[in-house]
Coordinates of C-alpha atoms in Angstrom, one line a residue:
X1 CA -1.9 34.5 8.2
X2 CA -5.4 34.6 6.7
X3 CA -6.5 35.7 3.6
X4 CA -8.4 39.0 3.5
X5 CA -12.1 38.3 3.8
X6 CA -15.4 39.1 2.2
X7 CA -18.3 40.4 4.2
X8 CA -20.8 37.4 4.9
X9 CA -23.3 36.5 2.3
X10 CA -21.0 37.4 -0.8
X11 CA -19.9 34.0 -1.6
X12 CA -20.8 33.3 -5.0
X13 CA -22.6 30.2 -5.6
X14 CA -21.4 27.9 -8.3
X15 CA -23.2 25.2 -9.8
X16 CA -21.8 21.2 -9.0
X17 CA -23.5 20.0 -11.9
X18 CA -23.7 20.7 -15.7
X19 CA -27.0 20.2 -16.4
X20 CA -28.0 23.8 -16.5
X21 CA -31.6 23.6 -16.8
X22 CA -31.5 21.7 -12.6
X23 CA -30.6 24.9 -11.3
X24 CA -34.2 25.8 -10.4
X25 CA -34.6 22.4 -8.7
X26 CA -31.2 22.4 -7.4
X27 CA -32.0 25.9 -5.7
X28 CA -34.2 23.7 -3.0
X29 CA -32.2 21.0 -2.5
X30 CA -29.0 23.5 -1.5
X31 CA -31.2 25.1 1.3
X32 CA -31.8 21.8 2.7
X33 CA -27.9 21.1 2.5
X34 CA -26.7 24.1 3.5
X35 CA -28.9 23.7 6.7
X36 CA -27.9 20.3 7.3
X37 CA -24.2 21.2 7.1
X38 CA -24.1 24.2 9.1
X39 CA -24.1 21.5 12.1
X40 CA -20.2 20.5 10.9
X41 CA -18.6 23.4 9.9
X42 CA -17.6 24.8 13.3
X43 CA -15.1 26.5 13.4
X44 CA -15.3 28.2 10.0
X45 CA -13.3 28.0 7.0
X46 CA -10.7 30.3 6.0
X47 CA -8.4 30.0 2.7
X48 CA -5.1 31.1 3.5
X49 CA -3.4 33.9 1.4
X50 CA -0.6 32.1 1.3
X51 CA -1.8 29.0 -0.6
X52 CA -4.4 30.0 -1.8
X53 CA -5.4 28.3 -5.0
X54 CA -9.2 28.7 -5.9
X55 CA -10.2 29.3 -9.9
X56 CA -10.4 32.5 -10.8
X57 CA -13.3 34.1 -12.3
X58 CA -15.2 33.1 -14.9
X59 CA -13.9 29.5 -14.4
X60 CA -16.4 27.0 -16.3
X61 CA -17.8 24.6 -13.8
X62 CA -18.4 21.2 -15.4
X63 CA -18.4 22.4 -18.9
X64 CA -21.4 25.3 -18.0
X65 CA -21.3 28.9 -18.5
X66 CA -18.7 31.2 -16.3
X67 CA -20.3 31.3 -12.9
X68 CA -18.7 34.5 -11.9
X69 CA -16.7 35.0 -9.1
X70 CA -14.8 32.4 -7.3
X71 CA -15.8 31.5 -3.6
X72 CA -14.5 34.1 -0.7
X73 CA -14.1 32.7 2.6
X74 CA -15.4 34.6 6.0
X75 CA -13.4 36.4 8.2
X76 CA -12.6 34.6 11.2
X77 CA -14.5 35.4 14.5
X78 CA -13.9 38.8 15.8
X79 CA -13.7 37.2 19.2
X80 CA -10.2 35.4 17.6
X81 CA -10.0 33.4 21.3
X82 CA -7.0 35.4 22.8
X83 CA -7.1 38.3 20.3
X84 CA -10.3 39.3 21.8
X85 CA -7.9 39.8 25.4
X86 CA -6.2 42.5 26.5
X87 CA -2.3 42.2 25.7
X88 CA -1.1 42.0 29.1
X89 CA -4.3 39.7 30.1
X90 CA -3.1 36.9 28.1
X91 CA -2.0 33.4 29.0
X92 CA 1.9 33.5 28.3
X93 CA 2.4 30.7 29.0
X94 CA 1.4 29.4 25.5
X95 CA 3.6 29.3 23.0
X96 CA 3.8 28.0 18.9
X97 CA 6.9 27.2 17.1
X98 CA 7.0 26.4 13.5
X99 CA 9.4 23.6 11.6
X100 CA 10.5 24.2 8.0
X101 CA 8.0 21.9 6.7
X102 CA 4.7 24.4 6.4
X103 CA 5.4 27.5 8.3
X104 CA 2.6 29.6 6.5
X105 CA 0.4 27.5 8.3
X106 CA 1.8 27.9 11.1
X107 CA 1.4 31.5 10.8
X108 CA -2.1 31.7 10.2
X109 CA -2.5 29.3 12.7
X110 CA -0.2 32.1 15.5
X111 CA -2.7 34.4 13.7
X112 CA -5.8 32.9 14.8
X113 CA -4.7 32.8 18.3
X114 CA -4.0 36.2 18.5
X115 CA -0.1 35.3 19.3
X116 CA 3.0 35.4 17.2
X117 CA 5.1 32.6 16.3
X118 CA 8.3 31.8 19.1
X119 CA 11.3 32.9 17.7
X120 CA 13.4 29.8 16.8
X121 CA 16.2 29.3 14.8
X122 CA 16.8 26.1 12.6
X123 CA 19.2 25.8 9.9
X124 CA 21.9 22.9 8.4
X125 CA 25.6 22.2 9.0
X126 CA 27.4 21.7 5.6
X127 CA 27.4 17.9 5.6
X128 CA 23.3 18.2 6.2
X129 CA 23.3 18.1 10.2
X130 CA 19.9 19.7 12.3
X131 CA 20.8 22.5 14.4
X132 CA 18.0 24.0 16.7
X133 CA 17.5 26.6 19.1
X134 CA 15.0 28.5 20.8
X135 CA 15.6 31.8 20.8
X136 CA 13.2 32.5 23.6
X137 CA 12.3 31.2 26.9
X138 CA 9.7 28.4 27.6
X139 CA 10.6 27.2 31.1
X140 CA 7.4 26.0 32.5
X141 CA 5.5 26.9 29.3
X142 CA 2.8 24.5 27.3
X143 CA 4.7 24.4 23.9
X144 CA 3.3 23.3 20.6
X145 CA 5.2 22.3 17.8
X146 CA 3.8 22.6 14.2
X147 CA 5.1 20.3 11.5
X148 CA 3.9 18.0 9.1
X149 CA 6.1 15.3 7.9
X150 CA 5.8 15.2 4.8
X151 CA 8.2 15.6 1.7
X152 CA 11.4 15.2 2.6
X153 CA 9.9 13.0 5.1
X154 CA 13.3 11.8 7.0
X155 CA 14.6 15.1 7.2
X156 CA 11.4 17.1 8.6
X157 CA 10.9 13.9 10.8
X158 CA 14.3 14.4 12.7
X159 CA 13.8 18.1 12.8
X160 CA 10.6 17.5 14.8
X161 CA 12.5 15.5 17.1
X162 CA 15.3 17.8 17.8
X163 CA 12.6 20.7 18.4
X164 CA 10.7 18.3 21.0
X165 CA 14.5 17.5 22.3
X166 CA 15.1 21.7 22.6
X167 CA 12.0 22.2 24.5
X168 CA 12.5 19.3 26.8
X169 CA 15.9 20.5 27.8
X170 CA 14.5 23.8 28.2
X171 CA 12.2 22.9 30.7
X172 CA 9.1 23.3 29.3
X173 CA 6.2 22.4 31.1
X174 CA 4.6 20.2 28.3
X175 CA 5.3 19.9 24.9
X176 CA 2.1 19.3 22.5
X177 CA 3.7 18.3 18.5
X178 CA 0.9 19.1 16.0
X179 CA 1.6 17.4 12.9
X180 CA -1.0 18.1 10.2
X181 CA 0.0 15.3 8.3
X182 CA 1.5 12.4 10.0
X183 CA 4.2 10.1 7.4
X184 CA 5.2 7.0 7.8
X185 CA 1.6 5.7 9.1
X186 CA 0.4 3.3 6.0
X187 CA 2.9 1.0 7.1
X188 CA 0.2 0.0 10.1
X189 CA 0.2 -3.4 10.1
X190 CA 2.4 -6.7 9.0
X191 CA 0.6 -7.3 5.5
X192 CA 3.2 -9.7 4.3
X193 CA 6.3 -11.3 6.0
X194 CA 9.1 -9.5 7.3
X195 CA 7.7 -5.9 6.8
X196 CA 8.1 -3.0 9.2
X197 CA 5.2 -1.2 11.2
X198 CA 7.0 2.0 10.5
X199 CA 3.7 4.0 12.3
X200 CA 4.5 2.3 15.5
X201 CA 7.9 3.1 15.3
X202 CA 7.4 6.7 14.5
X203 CA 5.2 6.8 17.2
X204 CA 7.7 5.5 19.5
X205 CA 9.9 7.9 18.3
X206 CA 8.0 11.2 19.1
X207 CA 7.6 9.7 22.5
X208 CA 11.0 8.5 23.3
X209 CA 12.0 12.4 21.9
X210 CA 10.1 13.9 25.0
X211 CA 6.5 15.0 23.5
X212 CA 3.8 14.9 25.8
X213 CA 0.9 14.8 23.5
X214 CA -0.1 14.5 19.7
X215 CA -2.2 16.0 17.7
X216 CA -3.0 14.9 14.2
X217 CA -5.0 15.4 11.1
X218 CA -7.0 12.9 9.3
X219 CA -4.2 10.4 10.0
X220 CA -4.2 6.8 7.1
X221 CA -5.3 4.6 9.5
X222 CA -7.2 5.3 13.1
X223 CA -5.7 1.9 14.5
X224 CA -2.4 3.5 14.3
X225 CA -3.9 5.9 17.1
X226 CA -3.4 3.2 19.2
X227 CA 0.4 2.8 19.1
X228 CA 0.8 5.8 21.2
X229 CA 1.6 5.5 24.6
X230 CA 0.7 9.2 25.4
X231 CA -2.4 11.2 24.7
X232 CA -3.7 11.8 20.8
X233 CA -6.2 14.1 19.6
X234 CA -7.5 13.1 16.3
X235 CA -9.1 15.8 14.2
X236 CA -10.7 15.7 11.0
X237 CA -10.7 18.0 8.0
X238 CA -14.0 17.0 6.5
X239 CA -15.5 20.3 8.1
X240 CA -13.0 22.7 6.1
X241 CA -14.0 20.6 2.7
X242 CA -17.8 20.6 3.6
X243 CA -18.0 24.3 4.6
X244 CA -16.5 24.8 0.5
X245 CA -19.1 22.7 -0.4
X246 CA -21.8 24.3 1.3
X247 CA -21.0 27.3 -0.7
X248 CA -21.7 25.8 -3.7
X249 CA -25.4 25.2 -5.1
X250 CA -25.5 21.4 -4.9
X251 CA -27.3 19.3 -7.7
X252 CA -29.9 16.8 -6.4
X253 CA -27.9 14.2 -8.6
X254 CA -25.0 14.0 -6.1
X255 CA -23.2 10.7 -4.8
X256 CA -20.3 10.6 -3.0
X257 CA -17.7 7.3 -4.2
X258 CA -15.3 5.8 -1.9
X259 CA -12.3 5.4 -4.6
X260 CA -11.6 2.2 -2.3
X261 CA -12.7 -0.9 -0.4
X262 CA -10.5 0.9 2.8
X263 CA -12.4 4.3 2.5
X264 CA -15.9 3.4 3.0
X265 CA -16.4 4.1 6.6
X266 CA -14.8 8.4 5.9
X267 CA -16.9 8.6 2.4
X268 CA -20.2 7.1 4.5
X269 CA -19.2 9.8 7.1
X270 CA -19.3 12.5 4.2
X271 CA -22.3 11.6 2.6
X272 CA -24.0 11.3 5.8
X273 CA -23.1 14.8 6.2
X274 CA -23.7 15.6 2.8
X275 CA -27.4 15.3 3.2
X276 CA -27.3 11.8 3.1
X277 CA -25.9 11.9 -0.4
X278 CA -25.9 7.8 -1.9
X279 CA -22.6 6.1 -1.5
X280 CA -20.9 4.0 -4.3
X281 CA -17.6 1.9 -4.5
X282 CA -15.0 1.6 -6.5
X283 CA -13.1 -2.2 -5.7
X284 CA -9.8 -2.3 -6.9
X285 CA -7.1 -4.8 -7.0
X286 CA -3.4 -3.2 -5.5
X287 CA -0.3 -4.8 -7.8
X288 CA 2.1 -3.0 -5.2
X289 CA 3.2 0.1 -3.8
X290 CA 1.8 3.2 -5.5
X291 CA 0.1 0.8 -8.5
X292 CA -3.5 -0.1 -8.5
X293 CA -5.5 -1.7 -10.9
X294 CA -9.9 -0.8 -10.5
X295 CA -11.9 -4.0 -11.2
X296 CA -15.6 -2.7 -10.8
X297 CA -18.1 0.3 -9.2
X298 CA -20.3 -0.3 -6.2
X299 CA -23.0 1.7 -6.7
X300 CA -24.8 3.9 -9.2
X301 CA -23.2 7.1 -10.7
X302 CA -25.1 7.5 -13.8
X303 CA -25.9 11.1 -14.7
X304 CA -25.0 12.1 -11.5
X305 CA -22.1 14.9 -10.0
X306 CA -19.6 12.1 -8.3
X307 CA -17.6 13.5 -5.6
X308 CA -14.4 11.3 -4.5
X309 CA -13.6 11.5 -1.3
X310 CA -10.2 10.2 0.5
X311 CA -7.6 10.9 3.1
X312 CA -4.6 11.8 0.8
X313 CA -3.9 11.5 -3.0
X314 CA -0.2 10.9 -3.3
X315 CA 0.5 9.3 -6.7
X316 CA -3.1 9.8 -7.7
X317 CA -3.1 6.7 -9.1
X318 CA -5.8 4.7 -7.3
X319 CA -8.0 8.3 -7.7
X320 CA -7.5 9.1 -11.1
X321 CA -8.5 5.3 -12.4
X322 CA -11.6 5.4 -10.1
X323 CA -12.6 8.3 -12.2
X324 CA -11.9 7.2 -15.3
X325 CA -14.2 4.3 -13.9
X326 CA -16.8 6.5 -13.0
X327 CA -17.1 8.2 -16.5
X328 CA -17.5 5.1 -18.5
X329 CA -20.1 4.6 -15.9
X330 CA -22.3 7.5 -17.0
X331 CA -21.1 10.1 -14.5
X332 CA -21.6 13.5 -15.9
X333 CA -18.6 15.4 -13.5
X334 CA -16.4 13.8 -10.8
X335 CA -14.8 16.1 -8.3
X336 CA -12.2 15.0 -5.8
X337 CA -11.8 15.6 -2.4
X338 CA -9.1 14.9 0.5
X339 CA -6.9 16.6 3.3
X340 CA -3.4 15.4 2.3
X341 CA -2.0 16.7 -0.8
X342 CA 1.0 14.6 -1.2
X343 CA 1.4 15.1 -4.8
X344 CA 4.3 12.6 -6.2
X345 CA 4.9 12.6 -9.2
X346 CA 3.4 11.8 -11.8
X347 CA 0.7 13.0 -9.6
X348 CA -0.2 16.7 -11.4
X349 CA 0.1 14.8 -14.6
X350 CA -2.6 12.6 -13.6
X351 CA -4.6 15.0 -12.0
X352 CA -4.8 18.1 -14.4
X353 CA -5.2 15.9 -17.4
X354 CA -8.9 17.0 -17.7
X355 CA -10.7 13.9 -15.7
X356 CA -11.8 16.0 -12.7
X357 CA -13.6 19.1 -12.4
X358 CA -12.3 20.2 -9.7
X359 CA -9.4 18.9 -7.3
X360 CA -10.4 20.4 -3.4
X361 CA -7.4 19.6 -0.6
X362 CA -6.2 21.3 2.5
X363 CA -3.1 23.1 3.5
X364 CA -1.9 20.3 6.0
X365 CA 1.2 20.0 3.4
X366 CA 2.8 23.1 2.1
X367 CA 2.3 22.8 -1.8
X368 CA 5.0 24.7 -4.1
X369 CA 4.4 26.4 -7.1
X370 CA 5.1 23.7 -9.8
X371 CA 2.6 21.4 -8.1
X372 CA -0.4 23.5 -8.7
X373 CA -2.9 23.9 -11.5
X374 CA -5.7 25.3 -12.8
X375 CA -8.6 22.8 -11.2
X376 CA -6.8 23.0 -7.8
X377 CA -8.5 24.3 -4.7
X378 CA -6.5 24.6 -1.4
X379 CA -8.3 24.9 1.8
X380 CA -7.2 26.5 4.8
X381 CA -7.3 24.0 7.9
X382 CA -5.5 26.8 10.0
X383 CA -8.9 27.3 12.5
X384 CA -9.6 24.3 12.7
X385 CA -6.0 23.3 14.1
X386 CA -5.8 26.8 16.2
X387 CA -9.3 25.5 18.0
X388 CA -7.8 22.1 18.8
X389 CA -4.8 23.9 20.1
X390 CA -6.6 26.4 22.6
X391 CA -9.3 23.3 23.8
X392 CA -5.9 21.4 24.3
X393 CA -4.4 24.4 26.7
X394 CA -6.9 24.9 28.1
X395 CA -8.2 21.3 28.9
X396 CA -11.2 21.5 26.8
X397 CA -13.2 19.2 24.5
X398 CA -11.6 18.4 21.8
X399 CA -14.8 16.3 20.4
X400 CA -17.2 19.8 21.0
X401 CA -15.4 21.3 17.7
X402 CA -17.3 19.0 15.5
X403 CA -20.5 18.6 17.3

């Protein structure tokens, strides 16, 4: 469900950089960014109460004064796509069920849509075993399935199959599996002798299991789009993290740094949007899995508000020495930014040490208490999903929700 909103226009604005004596000058350069990024920000976004994780106020930005206030997200339109219909003018014949994995999203999601949730019930034998049943009919219904697989990955993988295998059996008329985070897909190619493609497999998987369609979020790799042999809709959350940003007063001193050699072509995508903000790049060297050692910047970040940009952070390794990179390179504040908060450990140890000013993710993956902290800001991505889902029933554009 979404958060309770402020009226529009009382979003505080809070400076990017610390170099109070900009803000005049920075005043301009906002207008022209704000202009410029109302183009991507459709639909809007919403912070969900139930993760919602956004400084409190008087929070110092980038070792300023307090600011005031932190940022309040917009209602969502009144016109809430079937909310706006009367009850028994509705399509019925859409219905959302929710995995374990992140059902407050899910919610606000239902929420959105002016629906409720389908009542299923999903619990564990003793020795660990997925039961699953629907609780209500779907026979000749277009079902969609929310649930990211992330952490535990295996198990919230197997319960997404058994869902799709409930609704098949219950004749549904097609079944639509929306996983804001999609695991298993860095494995996307044979990078060294007798490996596993694990994101063709899991993609085999979902389509041997009976789903009709996928729908996904930002996913590690676009090629792995391709080892689908059904239909994928491949959404983005860049518009949920630019719509935060466009709330803020942006310094003119801004560059946006790809924290690797692989992100270039989403951080170009970013700055483009972000006013055609410079790009800069941090090459690394990877020892293995989860290590990385950074070799040298790409790029110029001196005295300038560096904002990191990548698909997920999991150990935070490769992010964290990036930034560490960019301060010795003169950068006065580096802020990070990406839709999957995987969060490993030692991943909050990493990330609240002080290095960032601000760490700004989604709500794709549920995060518990003990992995949040004070610079952490969690996005809602719940509109931007519910839009895909109604242009998806109702054989829309997908495409038209970021144009």
């Amino acid at each position: 469900m979404a958060a309770t909103a402020a009226a529009p226009g009382t979003a505080s604005s809070l400076l990017l950089s610390p170099r109070r004596n900009r803000a005049a000058g920075a005043a301009s350069s906002s207008s022209s960014f704000r202009a410029a990024a109302s183009r991507f920000r459709s639909p809007r976004c919403v912070l969900g109460s139930e993760q919602l994780r956004v400084a409190k106020e008087g929070k110092r930005m980038g070792g300023g004064e307090p600011q005031g206030a932190a940022w309040a997200p917009k209602a969502p339109a009144p016109e809430a796509r079937l909310a706006a219909l009367p009850r028994d003018a509705r399509d019925s014949r859409m219905k959302i069920f929710s995995g374990t994995a992140n059902r407050p999203l899910s919610q606000e999601i239902a929420a959105y849509l002016g629906v409720e949730l389908g009542k299923i019930l999903i619990k564990r034998f003793a020795d660990g075993e997925i039961y699953v049943q629907l609780q209500e009919s779907v026979r000749g219904c277009d079902v969609f399935l929310v649930q990211p697989t992330c952490s535990p990955v295996n198990e919230n993988l197997m319960e997404l199959f058994i869902m799709i295998d409930a609704c098949r059996r219950a004749s549904a008329r097609s079944i639509t599996v929306v996983i804001p985070y999609f695991g298993y897909a860095r494995a996307d190619r044979k990078a060294q002798g007798r490996e596993a493609i694990t994101a063709k497999l899991a993609a085999n998987l979902l389509t041997e299991a009976g789903s009709d369609r996928v729908i996904v979020c930002d996913i590690h790799s676009t090629q792995a789009l391709g080892y689908f042999d059904i239909p994928v809709d491949h959404i983005y959350g860049q518009p949920v993290i630019l719509d935060y940003l466009a709330s803020k007063t942006i310094s003119e001193d801004l560059v946006v740094v790809s924290p690797d050699v692989g992100g270039v072509v989403r951080a170009r995508a970013f700055a483009k949007k972000l006013f055609d903000a410079p790009l800069a790049i941090v090459d690394k060297r990877r020892q293995g899995h989860n290590m990385s050692e950074v070799m040298h910047l790409i790029g110029d970040v001196k005295g300038k508000v560096a904002i990191m940009v990548d698909d997920m952070i999991d150990t935070a390794g490769t992010i964290t020495s990036a930034a560490a990179l960019l301060k010795q390179e003169g950068a006065e504040a580096v802020y990070a930014c990406c839709t999957h908060a995987v969060f490993s450990p030692p991943a909050i140890e990493r990330l609240s040490g002080g290095i960032f000013e601000e760490v700004i993710v989604t709500n794709s993956i549920l995060l518990p208490e003990d992995k949040c902290f004070s610079q952490l800001t969690v996005l809602s991505m719940a509109n931007l999903v519910a839009e895909t889902i109604w242009h998806v029933h109702r054989d829309g554009s997908v495409s038209s929700i970021f144009q």
